[in-house]
Protein backbone atom coordinates (compact mmCIF):
# COMPACT_ATOMS: atom_id res chain seq x y z
CA UNK A 1 0.00 0.00 0.00
CA UNK A 2 1.01 3.62 -0.54
CA UNK A 3 -0.33 6.87 0.85
CA UNK A 4 -2.10 7.37 -2.48
CA UNK A 5 -3.97 4.05 -2.39
CA UNK A 6 -4.65 3.81 1.34
CA UNK A 7 -7.03 5.55 3.75
CA UNK A 8 -7.70 8.38 4.31
CA UNK A 9 -6.43 9.69 0.97
CA UNK A 10 -7.80 7.13 -1.50
CA UNK A 11 -11.49 7.56 -0.56
CA UNK A 12 -11.04 11.34 -0.30
CA UNK A 13 -9.67 11.55 -3.83
CA UNK A 14 -12.44 9.32 -5.14
CA UNK A 15 -15.02 11.64 -3.60
CA UNK A 16 -13.32 14.78 -4.92
CA UNK A 17 -13.03 13.44 -8.46
CA UNK A 18 -16.66 12.34 -8.36
CA UNK A 19 -17.81 15.74 -7.11
CA UNK A 20 -15.80 17.43 -9.85
CA UNK A 21 -17.43 15.21 -12.49
CA UNK A 22 -20.90 15.93 -11.15
CA UNK A 23 -20.19 19.67 -11.15
CA UNK A 24 -19.44 19.83 -14.88
CA UNK A 25 -22.82 21.50 -15.62
CA UNK A 26 -21.81 24.27 -13.21
CA UNK A 27 -18.65 24.78 -15.24
CA UNK A 28 -20.70 25.13 -18.39
CA UNK A 29 -23.07 27.56 -16.71
CA UNK A 30 -20.18 29.67 -15.42
CA UNK A 31 -18.90 30.30 -18.93
CA UNK A 32 -22.27 30.39 -20.66
CA UNK A 33 -22.44 33.09 -23.27
CA UNK A 34 -18.76 32.86 -24.16
CA UNK A 35 -17.97 31.62 -27.62
CA UNK A 36 -15.13 29.18 -28.18
CA UNK A 37 -13.14 32.06 -29.62
CA UNK A 38 -13.82 34.23 -26.57
CA UNK A 39 -12.76 31.44 -24.20
CA UNK A 40 -9.56 30.89 -26.16
CA UNK A 41 -8.75 34.59 -26.08
CA UNK A 42 -9.34 34.75 -22.32
CA UNK A 43 -7.18 31.68 -21.74
CA UNK A 44 -4.31 33.11 -23.78
CA UNK A 45 -4.52 36.70 -22.60
CA UNK A 46 -2.04 37.91 -19.98
CA UNK A 47 -4.87 39.86 -18.31
CA UNK A 48 -8.16 38.47 -19.63
CA UNK A 49 -7.75 35.19 -17.79
CA UNK A 50 -8.72 37.04 -14.60
CA UNK A 51 -12.29 37.32 -15.87
CA UNK A 52 -12.41 33.67 -16.86
CA UNK A 53 -11.11 32.35 -13.55
CA UNK A 54 -13.36 34.70 -11.61
CA UNK A 55 -16.28 33.00 -13.34
CA UNK A 56 -14.88 29.62 -12.30
CA UNK A 57 -14.09 30.42 -8.67
CA UNK A 58 -16.50 27.77 -7.39
CA UNK A 59 -15.39 25.07 -9.83
CA UNK A 60 -12.72 22.50 -8.95
CA UNK A 61 -10.87 22.47 -12.33
CA UNK A 62 -8.89 19.37 -11.31
CA UNK A 63 -6.22 17.49 -13.16
CA UNK A 64 -7.46 14.23 -14.64
CA UNK A 65 -7.15 11.00 -12.67
CA UNK A 66 -4.42 9.94 -15.09
CA UNK A 67 -2.47 13.16 -14.64
CA UNK A 68 -2.78 12.89 -10.87
CA UNK A 69 -1.30 9.40 -11.00
CA UNK A 70 1.45 10.63 -13.33
CA UNK A 71 2.36 13.38 -10.85
CA UNK A 72 2.61 10.88 -8.01
CA UNK A 73 4.73 8.49 -10.07
CA UNK A 74 7.12 11.19 -11.30
CA UNK A 75 7.62 12.57 -7.81
CA UNK A 76 8.11 9.13 -6.28
CA UNK A 77 10.46 7.78 -8.93
CA UNK A 78 12.61 10.91 -8.79
CA UNK A 79 12.78 10.90 -4.99
CA UNK A 80 11.34 14.41 -4.96
CA UNK A 81 11.71 16.50 -1.83
CA UNK A 82 10.91 19.99 -3.14
CA UNK A 83 7.95 20.60 -5.44
CA UNK A 84 6.42 23.86 -6.71
CA UNK A 85 2.87 24.04 -8.00
CA UNK A 86 1.14 26.88 -9.83
CA UNK A 87 -2.62 26.56 -9.31
CA UNK A 88 -3.93 24.71 -6.26
CA UNK A 89 -7.68 25.06 -6.86
CA UNK A 90 -9.36 22.56 -4.49
CA UNK A 91 -6.08 20.73 -3.91
CA UNK A 92 -6.56 17.53 -5.91
CA UNK A 93 -3.21 17.74 -7.69
CA UNK A 94 -1.59 18.96 -4.48
CA UNK A 95 -2.81 15.84 -2.67
CA UNK A 96 -1.12 13.61 -5.25
CA UNK A 97 2.14 15.54 -4.96
CA UNK A 98 2.11 15.59 -1.18
CA UNK A 99 1.35 11.85 -1.08
CA UNK A 100 4.52 11.23 -3.07
CA UNK A 101 6.53 13.33 -0.64
CA UNK A 102 5.09 11.40 2.30
CA UNK A 103 6.12 8.12 0.69
CA UNK A 104 9.55 9.56 -0.17
CA UNK A 105 10.10 10.29 3.51
CA UNK A 106 9.15 13.98 3.60
CA UNK A 107 9.59 17.28 1.83
CA UNK A 108 7.55 20.34 0.91
CA UNK A 109 5.10 21.38 -1.77
CA UNK A 110 5.03 25.14 -2.29
CA UNK A 111 1.78 25.92 -4.05
CA UNK A 112 -0.18 29.03 -4.87
CA UNK A 113 -3.80 30.05 -5.46
CA UNK A 114 -5.26 33.55 -5.91
CA UNK A 115 -8.90 32.69 -5.07
CA UNK A 116 -9.38 32.79 -1.25
CA UNK A 117 -12.37 30.43 -1.23
CA UNK A 118 -10.35 27.83 -3.11
CA UNK A 119 -7.47 28.19 -0.66
CA UNK A 120 -9.89 27.41 2.17
CA UNK A 121 -11.25 24.35 0.33
CA UNK A 122 -7.74 23.11 -0.44
CA UNK A 123 -6.65 23.47 3.19
CA UNK A 124 -9.64 21.41 4.36
CA UNK A 125 -8.90 18.70 1.82
CA UNK A 126 -5.23 18.55 2.79
CA UNK A 127 -6.18 18.23 6.45
CA UNK A 128 -8.68 15.48 5.60
CA UNK A 129 -6.00 13.65 3.63
CA UNK A 130 -3.48 13.92 6.45
CA UNK A 131 -1.00 15.82 4.27
CA UNK A 132 -1.29 19.44 5.38
CA UNK A 133 2.08 19.34 7.14
CA UNK A 134 3.83 18.84 3.78
CA UNK A 135 2.20 21.77 1.94
CA UNK A 136 2.70 25.54 2.04
CA UNK A 137 -0.14 27.36 0.28
CA UNK A 138 0.70 30.91 -0.77
CA UNK A 139 -2.43 32.95 -1.40
CA UNK A 140 -2.32 35.65 -4.06
CA UNK A 141 -0.87 36.39 -7.48
CA UNK A 142 1.70 33.69 -8.30
CA UNK A 143 3.88 36.24 -10.08
CA UNK A 144 4.46 37.66 -6.61
CA UNK A 145 4.06 34.65 -4.30
CA UNK A 146 6.54 32.53 -6.28
CA UNK A 147 9.01 35.35 -6.84
CA UNK A 148 10.97 34.66 -3.64
CA UNK A 149 11.68 32.15 -0.87
CA UNK A 150 11.70 29.05 -3.03
CA UNK A 151 13.87 25.97 -2.40
CA UNK A 152 17.36 26.20 -3.87
CA UNK A 153 16.82 22.93 -5.74
CA UNK A 154 13.39 22.03 -7.15
CA UNK A 155 12.61 18.48 -8.23
CA UNK A 156 9.26 18.98 -9.94
CA UNK A 157 7.18 21.92 -11.15
CA UNK A 158 3.48 21.63 -11.93
CA UNK A 159 1.90 24.35 -14.05
CA UNK A 160 -1.89 24.24 -13.73
CA UNK A 161 -3.02 27.81 -13.22
CA UNK A 162 -3.72 30.55 -15.76
CA UNK A 163 -2.27 29.15 -18.97
CA UNK A 164 -1.16 32.53 -20.30
CA UNK A 165 1.25 32.86 -17.37
CA UNK A 166 3.08 29.57 -17.91
CA UNK A 167 6.16 31.25 -19.46
CA UNK A 168 6.37 33.82 -16.65
CA UNK A 169 5.98 31.24 -13.88
CA UNK A 170 8.57 28.96 -15.47
CA UNK A 171 10.96 31.92 -15.67
CA UNK A 172 10.60 32.49 -11.91
CA UNK A 173 11.46 28.89 -11.10
CA UNK A 174 13.73 27.83 -13.95
CA UNK A 175 17.10 28.65 -12.39
CA UNK A 176 16.25 26.44 -9.40
CA UNK A 177 15.21 23.36 -11.36
CA UNK A 178 17.80 20.65 -10.76
CA UNK A 179 19.12 18.66 -13.73
CA UNK A 180 16.58 15.92 -14.38
CA UNK A 181 13.72 17.86 -12.79
CA UNK A 182 10.32 17.43 -14.42
CA UNK A 183 7.97 20.20 -15.49
CA UNK A 184 4.36 19.11 -15.99
CA UNK A 185 2.16 21.63 -17.78
CA UNK A 186 -1.56 20.85 -17.85
CA UNK A 187 -3.53 22.05 -20.89
CA UNK A 188 -0.37 23.62 -22.27
CA UNK A 189 -1.90 23.83 -25.74
CA UNK A 190 -3.49 27.07 -24.48
CA UNK A 191 0.01 28.56 -24.11
CA UNK A 192 1.78 28.45 -27.50
CA UNK A 193 4.53 30.69 -26.14
CA UNK A 194 5.30 28.17 -23.40
CA UNK A 195 5.31 25.23 -25.79
CA UNK A 196 7.63 27.04 -28.18
CA UNK A 197 10.08 27.61 -25.33
CA UNK A 198 10.28 24.12 -23.85
CA UNK A 199 10.28 22.43 -27.28
CA UNK A 200 13.11 24.57 -28.62
CA UNK A 201 16.39 22.62 -28.87
CA UNK A 202 18.16 25.57 -27.23
CA UNK A 203 15.80 25.74 -24.24
CA UNK A 204 17.57 23.23 -22.02
CA UNK A 205 14.65 20.77 -21.93
CA UNK A 206 13.54 17.53 -23.45
CA UNK A 207 9.81 17.93 -23.96
CA UNK A 208 6.95 15.89 -25.34
CA UNK A 209 3.15 15.83 -25.29
CA UNK A 210 1.90 13.21 -22.86
CA UNK A 211 -1.64 11.91 -23.05
CA UNK A 212 -4.32 14.28 -24.27
CA UNK A 213 -3.69 17.34 -22.14
CA UNK A 214 -0.16 17.41 -20.68
CA UNK A 215 3.23 18.64 -21.84
CA UNK A 216 5.96 16.75 -19.99
CA UNK A 217 9.41 18.34 -19.94
CA UNK A 218 12.68 17.35 -18.30
CA UNK A 219 15.32 19.91 -17.38
CA UNK A 220 18.72 19.03 -18.80
CA UNK A 221 22.00 19.56 -16.97
PDB file of C-alpha atoms in Angstrom:
ATOM      1  CA  UNK A   1       0.000   0.000   0.000  1.00  0.00           C
ATOM      2  CA  UNK A   2       1.008   3.617  -0.538  1.00  0.00           C
ATOM      3  CA  UNK A   3      -0.328   6.868   0.853  1.00  0.00           C
ATOM      4  CA  UNK A   4      -2.095   7.366  -2.478  1.00  0.00           C
ATOM      5  CA  UNK A   5      -3.975   4.054  -2.388  1.00  0.00           C
ATOM      6  CA  UNK A   6      -4.648   3.814   1.343  1.00  0.00           C
ATOM      7  CA  UNK A   7      -7.029   5.553   3.754  1.00  0.00           C
ATOM      8  CA  UNK A   8      -7.704   8.379   4.309  1.00  0.00           C
ATOM      9  CA  UNK A   9      -6.432   9.689   0.973  1.00  0.00           C
ATOM     10  CA  UNK A  10      -7.805   7.130  -1.501  1.00  0.00           C
ATOM     11  CA  UNK A  11     -11.493   7.561  -0.556  1.00  0.00           C
ATOM     12  CA  UNK A  12     -11.036  11.335  -0.295  1.00  0.00           C
ATOM     13  CA  UNK A  13      -9.666  11.555  -3.831  1.00  0.00           C
ATOM     14  CA  UNK A  14     -12.436   9.317  -5.137  1.00  0.00           C
ATOM     15  CA  UNK A  15     -15.017  11.642  -3.601  1.00  0.00           C
ATOM     16  CA  UNK A  16     -13.321  14.777  -4.921  1.00  0.00           C
ATOM     17  CA  UNK A  17     -13.030  13.437  -8.459  1.00  0.00           C
ATOM     18  CA  UNK A  18     -16.662  12.342  -8.360  1.00  0.00           C
ATOM     19  CA  UNK A  19     -17.805  15.741  -7.108  1.00  0.00           C
ATOM     20  CA  UNK A  20     -15.803  17.430  -9.853  1.00  0.00           C
ATOM     21  CA  UNK A  21     -17.427  15.213 -12.488  1.00  0.00           C
ATOM     22  CA  UNK A  22     -20.901  15.928 -11.146  1.00  0.00           C
ATOM     23  CA  UNK A  23     -20.193  19.670 -11.153  1.00  0.00           C
ATOM     24  CA  UNK A  24     -19.441  19.831 -14.880  1.00  0.00           C
ATOM     25  CA  UNK A  25     -22.819  21.503 -15.616  1.00  0.00           C
ATOM     26  CA  UNK A  26     -21.806  24.269 -13.209  1.00  0.00           C
ATOM     27  CA  UNK A  27     -18.648  24.777 -15.242  1.00  0.00           C
ATOM     28  CA  UNK A  28     -20.701  25.127 -18.395  1.00  0.00           C
ATOM     29  CA  UNK A  29     -23.074  27.563 -16.707  1.00  0.00           C
ATOM     30  CA  UNK A  30     -20.177  29.671 -15.419  1.00  0.00           C
ATOM     31  CA  UNK A  31     -18.902  30.295 -18.933  1.00  0.00           C
ATOM     32  CA  UNK A  32     -22.268  30.386 -20.665  1.00  0.00           C
ATOM     33  CA  UNK A  33     -22.444  33.085 -23.275  1.00  0.00           C
ATOM     34  CA  UNK A  34     -18.761  32.864 -24.160  1.00  0.00           C
ATOM     35  CA  UNK A  35     -17.971  31.615 -27.623  1.00  0.00           C
ATOM     36  CA  UNK A  36     -15.125  29.177 -28.182  1.00  0.00           C
ATOM     37  CA  UNK A  37     -13.142  32.056 -29.622  1.00  0.00           C
ATOM     38  CA  UNK A  38     -13.820  34.228 -26.566  1.00  0.00           C
ATOM     39  CA  UNK A  39     -12.758  31.438 -24.205  1.00  0.00           C
ATOM     40  CA  UNK A  40      -9.560  30.890 -26.162  1.00  0.00           C
ATOM     41  CA  UNK A  41      -8.750  34.586 -26.076  1.00  0.00           C
ATOM     42  CA  UNK A  42      -9.336  34.750 -22.322  1.00  0.00           C
ATOM     43  CA  UNK A  43      -7.176  31.675 -21.744  1.00  0.00           C
ATOM     44  CA  UNK A  44      -4.308  33.107 -23.784  1.00  0.00           C
ATOM     45  CA  UNK A  45      -4.521  36.703 -22.597  1.00  0.00           C
ATOM     46  CA  UNK A  46      -2.036  37.908 -19.981  1.00  0.00           C
ATOM     47  CA  UNK A  47      -4.872  39.858 -18.313  1.00  0.00           C
ATOM     48  CA  UNK A  48      -8.160  38.474 -19.635  1.00  0.00           C
ATOM     49  CA  UNK A  49      -7.748  35.195 -17.788  1.00  0.00           C
ATOM     50  CA  UNK A  50      -8.720  37.040 -14.604  1.00  0.00           C
ATOM     51  CA  UNK A  51     -12.294  37.319 -15.866  1.00  0.00           C
ATOM     52  CA  UNK A  52     -12.406  33.666 -16.858  1.00  0.00           C
ATOM     53  CA  UNK A  53     -11.113  32.349 -13.552  1.00  0.00           C
ATOM     54  CA  UNK A  54     -13.360  34.701 -11.606  1.00  0.00           C
ATOM     55  CA  UNK A  55     -16.283  33.004 -13.345  1.00  0.00           C
ATOM     56  CA  UNK A  56     -14.879  29.621 -12.301  1.00  0.00           C
ATOM     57  CA  UNK A  57     -14.089  30.421  -8.670  1.00  0.00           C
ATOM     58  CA  UNK A  58     -16.503  27.770  -7.388  1.00  0.00           C
ATOM     59  CA  UNK A  59     -15.387  25.073  -9.832  1.00  0.00           C
ATOM     60  CA  UNK A  60     -12.715  22.499  -8.955  1.00  0.00           C
ATOM     61  CA  UNK A  61     -10.872  22.472 -12.328  1.00  0.00           C
ATOM     62  CA  UNK A  62      -8.894  19.365 -11.308  1.00  0.00           C
ATOM     63  CA  UNK A  63      -6.220  17.494 -13.160  1.00  0.00           C
ATOM     64  CA  UNK A  64      -7.464  14.232 -14.638  1.00  0.00           C
ATOM     65  CA  UNK A  65      -7.149  10.996 -12.673  1.00  0.00           C
ATOM     66  CA  UNK A  66      -4.418   9.942 -15.094  1.00  0.00           C
ATOM     67  CA  UNK A  67      -2.475  13.164 -14.639  1.00  0.00           C
ATOM     68  CA  UNK A  68      -2.785  12.887 -10.870  1.00  0.00           C
ATOM     69  CA  UNK A  69      -1.298   9.400 -11.000  1.00  0.00           C
ATOM     70  CA  UNK A  70       1.448  10.630 -13.330  1.00  0.00           C
ATOM     71  CA  UNK A  71       2.361  13.375 -10.851  1.00  0.00           C
ATOM     72  CA  UNK A  72       2.605  10.885  -8.011  1.00  0.00           C
ATOM     73  CA  UNK A  73       4.726   8.492 -10.072  1.00  0.00           C
ATOM     74  CA  UNK A  74       7.124  11.190 -11.297  1.00  0.00           C
ATOM     75  CA  UNK A  75       7.624  12.570  -7.809  1.00  0.00           C
ATOM     76  CA  UNK A  76       8.107   9.127  -6.280  1.00  0.00           C
ATOM     77  CA  UNK A  77      10.460   7.784  -8.933  1.00  0.00           C
ATOM     78  CA  UNK A  78      12.609  10.914  -8.790  1.00  0.00           C
ATOM     79  CA  UNK A  79      12.778  10.900  -4.991  1.00  0.00           C
ATOM     80  CA  UNK A  80      11.340  14.413  -4.957  1.00  0.00           C
ATOM     81  CA  UNK A  81      11.707  16.503  -1.825  1.00  0.00           C
ATOM     82  CA  UNK A  82      10.910  19.991  -3.143  1.00  0.00           C
ATOM     83  CA  UNK A  83       7.946  20.604  -5.438  1.00  0.00           C
ATOM     84  CA  UNK A  84       6.423  23.858  -6.708  1.00  0.00           C
ATOM     85  CA  UNK A  85       2.866  24.044  -7.998  1.00  0.00           C
ATOM     86  CA  UNK A  86       1.139  26.879  -9.834  1.00  0.00           C
ATOM     87  CA  UNK A  87      -2.624  26.562  -9.306  1.00  0.00           C
ATOM     88  CA  UNK A  88      -3.928  24.710  -6.260  1.00  0.00           C
ATOM     89  CA  UNK A  89      -7.676  25.056  -6.859  1.00  0.00           C
ATOM     90  CA  UNK A  90      -9.363  22.557  -4.486  1.00  0.00           C
ATOM     91  CA  UNK A  91      -6.077  20.732  -3.912  1.00  0.00           C
ATOM     92  CA  UNK A  92      -6.560  17.531  -5.914  1.00  0.00           C
ATOM     93  CA  UNK A  93      -3.215  17.743  -7.687  1.00  0.00           C
ATOM     94  CA  UNK A  94      -1.592  18.961  -4.475  1.00  0.00           C
ATOM     95  CA  UNK A  95      -2.811  15.836  -2.667  1.00  0.00           C
ATOM     96  CA  UNK A  96      -1.121  13.612  -5.255  1.00  0.00           C
ATOM     97  CA  UNK A  97       2.142  15.537  -4.959  1.00  0.00           C
ATOM     98  CA  UNK A  98       2.111  15.587  -1.178  1.00  0.00           C
ATOM     99  CA  UNK A  99       1.347  11.849  -1.080  1.00  0.00           C
ATOM    100  CA  UNK A 100       4.520  11.231  -3.068  1.00  0.00           C
ATOM    101  CA  UNK A 101       6.532  13.332  -0.637  1.00  0.00           C
ATOM    102  CA  UNK A 102       5.094  11.400   2.298  1.00  0.00           C
ATOM    103  CA  UNK A 103       6.121   8.120   0.693  1.00  0.00           C
ATOM    104  CA  UNK A 104       9.545   9.562  -0.166  1.00  0.00           C
ATOM    105  CA  UNK A 105      10.102  10.291   3.507  1.00  0.00           C
ATOM    106  CA  UNK A 106       9.152  13.978   3.600  1.00  0.00           C
ATOM    107  CA  UNK A 107       9.595  17.281   1.831  1.00  0.00           C
ATOM    108  CA  UNK A 108       7.547  20.337   0.908  1.00  0.00           C
ATOM    109  CA  UNK A 109       5.098  21.377  -1.769  1.00  0.00           C
ATOM    110  CA  UNK A 110       5.032  25.141  -2.286  1.00  0.00           C
ATOM    111  CA  UNK A 111       1.781  25.916  -4.054  1.00  0.00           C
ATOM    112  CA  UNK A 112      -0.182  29.028  -4.870  1.00  0.00           C
ATOM    113  CA  UNK A 113      -3.797  30.049  -5.457  1.00  0.00           C
ATOM    114  CA  UNK A 114      -5.259  33.549  -5.913  1.00  0.00           C
ATOM    115  CA  UNK A 115      -8.896  32.694  -5.074  1.00  0.00           C
ATOM    116  CA  UNK A 116      -9.384  32.786  -1.250  1.00  0.00           C
ATOM    117  CA  UNK A 117     -12.373  30.433  -1.230  1.00  0.00           C
ATOM    118  CA  UNK A 118     -10.351  27.829  -3.115  1.00  0.00           C
ATOM    119  CA  UNK A 119      -7.469  28.186  -0.663  1.00  0.00           C
ATOM    120  CA  UNK A 120      -9.892  27.408   2.171  1.00  0.00           C
ATOM    121  CA  UNK A 121     -11.248  24.346   0.332  1.00  0.00           C
ATOM    122  CA  UNK A 122      -7.742  23.108  -0.439  1.00  0.00           C
ATOM    123  CA  UNK A 123      -6.650  23.466   3.190  1.00  0.00           C
ATOM    124  CA  UNK A 124      -9.637  21.407   4.365  1.00  0.00           C
ATOM    125  CA  UNK A 125      -8.900  18.703   1.822  1.00  0.00           C
ATOM    126  CA  UNK A 126      -5.231  18.554   2.790  1.00  0.00           C
ATOM    127  CA  UNK A 127      -6.183  18.232   6.449  1.00  0.00           C
ATOM    128  CA  UNK A 128      -8.675  15.479   5.600  1.00  0.00           C
ATOM    129  CA  UNK A 129      -6.003  13.654   3.627  1.00  0.00           C
ATOM    130  CA  UNK A 130      -3.477  13.915   6.454  1.00  0.00           C
ATOM    131  CA  UNK A 131      -0.999  15.816   4.270  1.00  0.00           C
ATOM    132  CA  UNK A 132      -1.290  19.440   5.379  1.00  0.00           C
ATOM    133  CA  UNK A 133       2.080  19.342   7.140  1.00  0.00           C
ATOM    134  CA  UNK A 134       3.830  18.841   3.783  1.00  0.00           C
ATOM    135  CA  UNK A 135       2.200  21.767   1.942  1.00  0.00           C
ATOM    136  CA  UNK A 136       2.702  25.537   2.042  1.00  0.00           C
ATOM    137  CA  UNK A 137      -0.140  27.365   0.282  1.00  0.00           C
ATOM    138  CA  UNK A 138       0.702  30.906  -0.768  1.00  0.00           C
ATOM    139  CA  UNK A 139      -2.431  32.952  -1.395  1.00  0.00           C
ATOM    140  CA  UNK A 140      -2.325  35.651  -4.061  1.00  0.00           C
ATOM    141  CA  UNK A 141      -0.865  36.388  -7.476  1.00  0.00           C
ATOM    142  CA  UNK A 142       1.696  33.687  -8.297  1.00  0.00           C
ATOM    143  CA  UNK A 143       3.876  36.236 -10.081  1.00  0.00           C
ATOM    144  CA  UNK A 144       4.457  37.659  -6.606  1.00  0.00           C
ATOM    145  CA  UNK A 145       4.062  34.655  -4.297  1.00  0.00           C
ATOM    146  CA  UNK A 146       6.536  32.533  -6.278  1.00  0.00           C
ATOM    147  CA  UNK A 147       9.011  35.347  -6.835  1.00  0.00           C
ATOM    148  CA  UNK A 148      10.969  34.664  -3.637  1.00  0.00           C
ATOM    149  CA  UNK A 149      11.677  32.153  -0.866  1.00  0.00           C
ATOM    150  CA  UNK A 150      11.704  29.046  -3.033  1.00  0.00           C
ATOM    151  CA  UNK A 151      13.875  25.974  -2.403  1.00  0.00           C
ATOM    152  CA  UNK A 152      17.364  26.199  -3.866  1.00  0.00           C
ATOM    153  CA  UNK A 153      16.823  22.933  -5.740  1.00  0.00           C
ATOM    154  CA  UNK A 154      13.391  22.029  -7.145  1.00  0.00           C
ATOM    155  CA  UNK A 155      12.614  18.479  -8.235  1.00  0.00           C
ATOM    156  CA  UNK A 156       9.257  18.983  -9.940  1.00  0.00           C
ATOM    157  CA  UNK A 157       7.185  21.922 -11.149  1.00  0.00           C
ATOM    158  CA  UNK A 158       3.475  21.628 -11.930  1.00  0.00           C
ATOM    159  CA  UNK A 159       1.898  24.350 -14.054  1.00  0.00           C
ATOM    160  CA  UNK A 160      -1.888  24.235 -13.732  1.00  0.00           C
ATOM    161  CA  UNK A 161      -3.017  27.809 -13.219  1.00  0.00           C
ATOM    162  CA  UNK A 162      -3.720  30.555 -15.758  1.00  0.00           C
ATOM    163  CA  UNK A 163      -2.269  29.148 -18.966  1.00  0.00           C
ATOM    164  CA  UNK A 164      -1.155  32.530 -20.301  1.00  0.00           C
ATOM    165  CA  UNK A 165       1.252  32.858 -17.370  1.00  0.00           C
ATOM    166  CA  UNK A 166       3.083  29.572 -17.906  1.00  0.00           C
ATOM    167  CA  UNK A 167       6.161  31.255 -19.462  1.00  0.00           C
ATOM    168  CA  UNK A 168       6.374  33.822 -16.649  1.00  0.00           C
ATOM    169  CA  UNK A 169       5.981  31.239 -13.881  1.00  0.00           C
ATOM    170  CA  UNK A 170       8.569  28.961 -15.471  1.00  0.00           C
ATOM    171  CA  UNK A 171      10.961  31.921 -15.669  1.00  0.00           C
ATOM    172  CA  UNK A 172      10.597  32.487 -11.908  1.00  0.00           C
ATOM    173  CA  UNK A 173      11.463  28.886 -11.099  1.00  0.00           C
ATOM    174  CA  UNK A 174      13.732  27.830 -13.946  1.00  0.00           C
ATOM    175  CA  UNK A 175      17.105  28.651 -12.386  1.00  0.00           C
ATOM    176  CA  UNK A 176      16.246  26.442  -9.401  1.00  0.00           C
ATOM    177  CA  UNK A 177      15.211  23.358 -11.359  1.00  0.00           C
ATOM    178  CA  UNK A 178      17.803  20.651 -10.760  1.00  0.00           C
ATOM    179  CA  UNK A 179      19.120  18.659 -13.731  1.00  0.00           C
ATOM    180  CA  UNK A 180      16.577  15.923 -14.381  1.00  0.00           C
ATOM    181  CA  UNK A 181      13.719  17.860 -12.793  1.00  0.00           C
ATOM    182  CA  UNK A 182      10.321  17.432 -14.419  1.00  0.00           C
ATOM    183  CA  UNK A 183       7.965  20.197 -15.494  1.00  0.00           C
ATOM    184  CA  UNK A 184       4.358  19.106 -15.987  1.00  0.00           C
ATOM    185  CA  UNK A 185       2.157  21.633 -17.784  1.00  0.00           C
ATOM    186  CA  UNK A 186      -1.560  20.850 -17.847  1.00  0.00           C
ATOM    187  CA  UNK A 187      -3.528  22.055 -20.888  1.00  0.00           C
ATOM    188  CA  UNK A 188      -0.370  23.625 -22.267  1.00  0.00           C
ATOM    189  CA  UNK A 189      -1.900  23.833 -25.739  1.00  0.00           C
ATOM    190  CA  UNK A 190      -3.487  27.069 -24.481  1.00  0.00           C
ATOM    191  CA  UNK A 191       0.014  28.557 -24.106  1.00  0.00           C
ATOM    192  CA  UNK A 192       1.778  28.450 -27.496  1.00  0.00           C
ATOM    193  CA  UNK A 193       4.527  30.690 -26.135  1.00  0.00           C
ATOM    194  CA  UNK A 194       5.297  28.174 -23.395  1.00  0.00           C
ATOM    195  CA  UNK A 195       5.315  25.228 -25.790  1.00  0.00           C
ATOM    196  CA  UNK A 196       7.631  27.045 -28.175  1.00  0.00           C
ATOM    197  CA  UNK A 197      10.085  27.613 -25.333  1.00  0.00           C
ATOM    198  CA  UNK A 198      10.275  24.115 -23.853  1.00  0.00           C
ATOM    199  CA  UNK A 199      10.275  22.435 -27.278  1.00  0.00           C
ATOM    200  CA  UNK A 200      13.107  24.571 -28.616  1.00  0.00           C
ATOM    201  CA  UNK A 201      16.395  22.620 -28.867  1.00  0.00           C
ATOM    202  CA  UNK A 202      18.156  25.566 -27.226  1.00  0.00           C
ATOM    203  CA  UNK A 203      15.804  25.736 -24.238  1.00  0.00           C
ATOM    204  CA  UNK A 204      17.566  23.234 -22.023  1.00  0.00           C
ATOM    205  CA  UNK A 205      14.653  20.769 -21.933  1.00  0.00           C
ATOM    206  CA  UNK A 206      13.542  17.533 -23.453  1.00  0.00           C
ATOM    207  CA  UNK A 207       9.807  17.934 -23.960  1.00  0.00           C
ATOM    208  CA  UNK A 208       6.953  15.888 -25.345  1.00  0.00           C
ATOM    209  CA  UNK A 209       3.151  15.831 -25.288  1.00  0.00           C
ATOM    210  CA  UNK A 210       1.898  13.215 -22.858  1.00  0.00           C
ATOM    211  CA  UNK A 211      -1.643  11.915 -23.052  1.00  0.00           C
ATOM    212  CA  UNK A 212      -4.318  14.281 -24.270  1.00  0.00           C
ATOM    213  CA  UNK A 213      -3.686  17.343 -22.144  1.00  0.00           C
ATOM    214  CA  UNK A 214      -0.164  17.414 -20.684  1.00  0.00           C
ATOM    215  CA  UNK A 215       3.228  18.637 -21.840  1.00  0.00           C
ATOM    216  CA  UNK A 216       5.963  16.749 -19.989  1.00  0.00           C
ATOM    217  CA  UNK A 217       9.411  18.341 -19.936  1.00  0.00           C
ATOM    218  CA  UNK A 218      12.678  17.353 -18.301  1.00  0.00           C
ATOM    219  CA  UNK A 219      15.324  19.912 -17.376  1.00  0.00           C
ATOM    220  CA  UNK A 220      18.721  19.033 -18.795  1.00  0.00           C
ATOM    221  CA  UNK A 221      22.003  19.560 -16.970  1.00  0.00           C
TER     222      UNK A 221
END
